[in-house]
């Protein structure tokens, strides 16, 4: 499976490493800052992005691993069609992603 990770903090790093160890390909890592995006992207062999419009839309899964209060803000900016989009916040409803993708969930 090919993935794009939105976020570059602890959760994104742990999940990115674990998914890569299971032979999944991390294609892109987005963060607000190039330093954070590049650090994780370099480790995972991915492309670093600082603009959501740079996502190429070809990943099988988009993993949104950002602080809980940022999820709705980023979800409003994403248009992923039928690509699978999940976030990692147990306290935030999955429906916050419904405008960004027709396939969404929570880890």
C-alpha positions as protocol buffer text, in pm:
chain_id: "A"
residue {
  index: 1
  type: UNK
  ca { x: 0 y: 0 z: 0 }
}
residue {
  index: 2
  type: UNK
  ca { x: 119 y: 353 z: -72 }
}
residue {
  index: 3
  type: UNK
  ca { x: 56 y: 621 z: 188 }
}
residue {
  index: 4
  type: UNK
  ca { x: 78 y: 992 z: 240 }
}
residue {
  index: 5
  type: UNK
  ca { x: 124 y: 1118 z: 594 }
}
residue {
  index: 6
  type: UNK
  ca { x: -16 y: 1454 z: 692 }
}
residue {
  index: 7
  type: UNK
  ca { x: 172 y: 1554 z: 1005 }
}
residue {
  index: 8
  type: UNK
  ca { x: 529 y: 1494 z: 1116 }
}
residue {
  index: 9
  type: UNK
  ca { x: 510 y: 1466 z: 1494 }
}
residue {
  index: 10
  type: UNK
  ca { x: 539 y: 1169 z: 1725 }
}
residue {
  index: 11
  type: UNK
  ca { x: 229 y: 982 z: 1608 }
}
residue {
  index: 12
  type: UNK
  ca { x: 314 y: 1034 z: 1241 }
}
residue {
  index: 13
  type: UNK
  ca { x: 670 y: 917 z: 1302 }
}
residue {
  index: 14
  type: UNK
  ca { x: 577 y: 603 z: 1496 }
}
residue {
  index: 15
  type: UNK
  ca { x: 305 y: 503 z: 1250 }
}
residue {
  index: 16
  type: UNK
  ca { x: 519 y: 587 z: 947 }
}
residue {
  index: 17
  type: UNK
  ca { x: 806 y: 372 z: 1073 }
}
residue {
  index: 18
  type: UNK
  ca { x: 573 y: 84 z: 1165 }
}
residue {
  index: 19
  type: UNK
  ca { x: 395 y: 91 z: 830 }
}
residue {
  index: 20
  type: UNK
  ca { x: 723 y: 104 z: 643 }
}
residue {
  index: 21
  type: UNK
  ca { x: 853 y: -195 z: 840 }
}
residue {
  index: 22
  type: UNK
  ca { x: 548 y: -386 z: 715 }
}
residue {
  index: 23
  type: UNK
  ca { x: 657 y: -308 z: 356 }
}
residue {
  index: 24
  type: UNK
  ca { x: 417 y: -23 z: 290 }
}
residue {
  index: 25
  type: UNK
  ca { x: 552 y: 272 z: 91 }
}
residue {
  index: 26
  type: UNK
  ca { x: 536 y: 620 z: 238 }
}
residue {
  index: 27
  type: UNK
  ca { x: 521 y: 850 z: -64 }
}
residue {
  index: 28
  type: UNK
  ca { x: 470 y: 1194 z: 90 }
}
residue {
  index: 29
  type: UNK
  ca { x: 499 y: 1366 z: 426 }
}
residue {
  index: 30
  type: UNK
  ca { x: 326 y: 1700 z: 482 }
}
residue {
  index: 31
  type: UNK
  ca { x: 405 y: 1942 z: 762 }
}
residue {
  index: 32
  type: UNK
  ca { x: 365 y: 2318 z: 802 }
}
residue {
  index: 33
  type: UNK
  ca { x: 742 y: 2353 z: 823 }
}
residue {
  index: 34
  type: UNK
  ca { x: 994 y: 2213 z: 576 }
}
residue {
  index: 35
  type: UNK
  ca { x: 1226 y: 2116 z: 861 }
}
residue {
  index: 36
  type: UNK
  ca { x: 969 y: 1881 z: 1015 }
}
residue {
  index: 37
  type: UNK
  ca { x: 846 y: 1748 z: 681 }
}
residue {
  index: 38
  type: UNK
  ca { x: 1199 y: 1686 z: 553 }
}
residue {
  index: 39
  type: UNK
  ca { x: 1318 y: 1517 z: 871 }
}
residue {
  index: 40
  type: UNK
  ca { x: 1046 y: 1250 z: 860 }
}
residue {
  index: 41
  type: UNK
  ca { x: 1036 y: 1229 z: 480 }
}
residue {
  index: 42
  type: UNK
  ca { x: 1412 y: 1172 z: 461 }
}
residue {
  index: 43
  type: UNK
  ca { x: 1391 y: 895 z: 719 }
}
residue {
  index: 44
  type: UNK
  ca { x: 1104 y: 726 z: 532 }
}
residue {
  index: 45
  type: UNK
  ca { x: 1237 y: 787 z: 181 }
}
residue {
  index: 46
  type: UNK
  ca { x: 941 y: 1009 z: 96 }
}
residue {
  index: 47
  type: UNK
  ca { x: 883 y: 1349 z: -58 }
}
residue {
  index: 48
  type: UNK
  ca { x: 854 y: 1642 z: 188 }
}
residue {
  index: 49
  type: UNK
  ca { x: 563 y: 1882 z: 137 }
}
residue {
  index: 50
  type: UNK
  ca { x: 462 y: 2208 z: 304 }
}
residue {
  index: 51
  type: UNK
  ca { x: 149 y: 2278 z: 101 }
}
residue {
  index: 52
  type: UNK
  ca { x: -153 y: 2046 z: 92 }
}
residue {
  index: 53
  type: UNK
  ca { x: -202 y: 2137 z: -274 }
}
residue {
  index: 54
  type: UNK
  ca { x: 124 y: 1952 z: -344 }
}
residue {
  index: 55
  type: UNK
  ca { x: -32 y: 1615 z: -252 }
}
residue {
  index: 56
  type: UNK
  ca { x: -42 y: 1427 z: -580 }
}
residue {
  index: 57
  type: UNK
  ca { x: -359 y: 1229 z: -502 }
}
residue {
  index: 58
  type: UNK
  ca { x: -210 y: 890 z: -592 }
}
residue {
  index: 59
  type: UNK
  ca { x: -172 y: 734 z: -247 }
}
residue {
  index: 60
  type: UNK
  ca { x: -402 y: 454 z: -134 }
}
residue {
  index: 61
  type: UNK
  ca { x: -426 y: 594 z: 219 }
}
residue {
  index: 62
  type: UNK
  ca { x: -394 y: 943 z: 364 }
}
residue {
  index: 63
  type: UNK
  ca { x: -302 y: 938 z: 732 }
}
residue {
  index: 64
  type: UNK
  ca { x: -390 y: 1258 z: 915 }
}
residue {
  index: 65
  type: UNK
  ca { x: -172 y: 1257 z: 1229 }
}
residue {
  index: 66
  type: UNK
  ca { x: -202 y: 1609 z: 1366 }
}
residue {
  index: 67
  type: UNK
  ca { x: -330 y: 1767 z: 1690 }
}
residue {
  index: 68
  type: UNK
  ca { x: -704 y: 1716 z: 1745 }
}
residue {
  index: 69
  type: UNK
  ca { x: -796 y: 2082 z: 1693 }
}
residue {
  index: 70
  type: UNK
  ca { x: -615 y: 2093 z: 1358 }
}
residue {
  index: 71
  type: UNK
  ca { x: -806 y: 1800 z: 1205 }
}
residue {
  index: 72
  type: UNK
  ca { x: -1116 y: 2001 z: 1099 }
}
residue {
  index: 73
  type: UNK
  ca { x: -901 y: 2281 z: 958 }
}
residue {
  index: 74
  type: UNK
  ca { x: -698 y: 2044 z: 738 }
}
residue {
  index: 75
  type: UNK
  ca { x: -1002 y: 1833 z: 646 }
}
residue {
  index: 76
  type: UNK
  ca { x: -1166 y: 2147 z: 506 }
}
residue {
  index: 77
  type: UNK
  ca { x: -866 y: 2194 z: 276 }
}
residue {
  index: 78
  type: UNK
  ca { x: -850 y: 1836 z: 144 }
}
residue {
  index: 79
  type: UNK
  ca { x: -1037 y: 1703 z: -157 }
}
residue {
  index: 80
  type: UNK
  ca { x: -939 y: 1337 z: -193 }
}
residue {
  index: 81
  type: UNK
  ca { x: -1241 y: 1197 z: -377 }
}
residue {
  index: 82
  type: UNK
  ca { x: -1265 y: 827 z: -294 }
}
residue {
  index: 83
  type: UNK
  ca { x: -914 y: 791 z: -147 }
}
residue {
  index: 84
  type: UNK
  ca { x: -911 y: 651 z: 206 }
}
residue {
  index: 85
  type: UNK
  ca { x: -853 y: 921 z: 469 }
}
residue {
  index: 86
  type: UNK
  ca { x: -810 y: 845 z: 839 }
}
residue {
  index: 87
  type: UNK
  ca { x: -717 y: 1051 z: 1142 }
}
residue {
  index: 88
  type: UNK
  ca { x: -562 y: 934 z: 1468 }
}
residue {
  index: 89
  type: UNK
  ca { x: -764 y: 1122 z: 1732 }
}
residue {
  index: 90
  type: UNK
  ca { x: -999 y: 901 z: 1931 }
}
residue {
  index: 91
  type: UNK
  ca { x: -1178 y: 1207 z: 2069 }
}
residue {
  index: 92
  type: UNK
  ca { x: -1271 y: 1347 z: 1725 }
}
residue {
  index: 93
  type: UNK
  ca { x: -1556 y: 1201 z: 1522 }
}
residue {
  index: 94
  type: UNK
  ca { x: -1471 y: 1043 z: 1189 }
}
residue {
  index: 95
  type: UNK
  ca { x: -1744 y: 1251 z: 1025 }
}
residue {
  index: 96
  type: UNK
  ca { x: -1515 y: 1555 z: 1039 }
}
residue {
  index: 97
  type: UNK
  ca { x: -1350 y: 1397 z: 733 }
}
residue {
  index: 98
  type: UNK
  ca { x: -1670 y: 1343 z: 534 }
}
residue {
  index: 99
  type: UNK
  ca { x: -1622 y: 1651 z: 317 }
}
residue {
  index: 100
  type: UNK
  ca { x: -1265 y: 1558 z: 228 }
}
residue {
  index: 101
  type: UNK
  ca { x: -1324 y: 1200 z: 111 }
}
residue {
  index: 102
  type: UNK
  ca { x: -1607 y: 955 z: 58 }
}
residue {
  index: 103
  type: UNK
  ca { x: -1401 y: 691 z: 242 }
}
residue {
  index: 104
  type: UNK
  ca { x: -1289 y: 795 z: 591 }
}
residue {
  index: 105
  type: UNK
  ca { x: -1228 y: 663 z: 939 }
}
residue {
  index: 106
  type: UNK
  ca { x: -1033 y: 681 z: 1265 }
}
residue {
  index: 107
  type: UNK
  ca { x: -740 y: 473 z: 1387 }
}
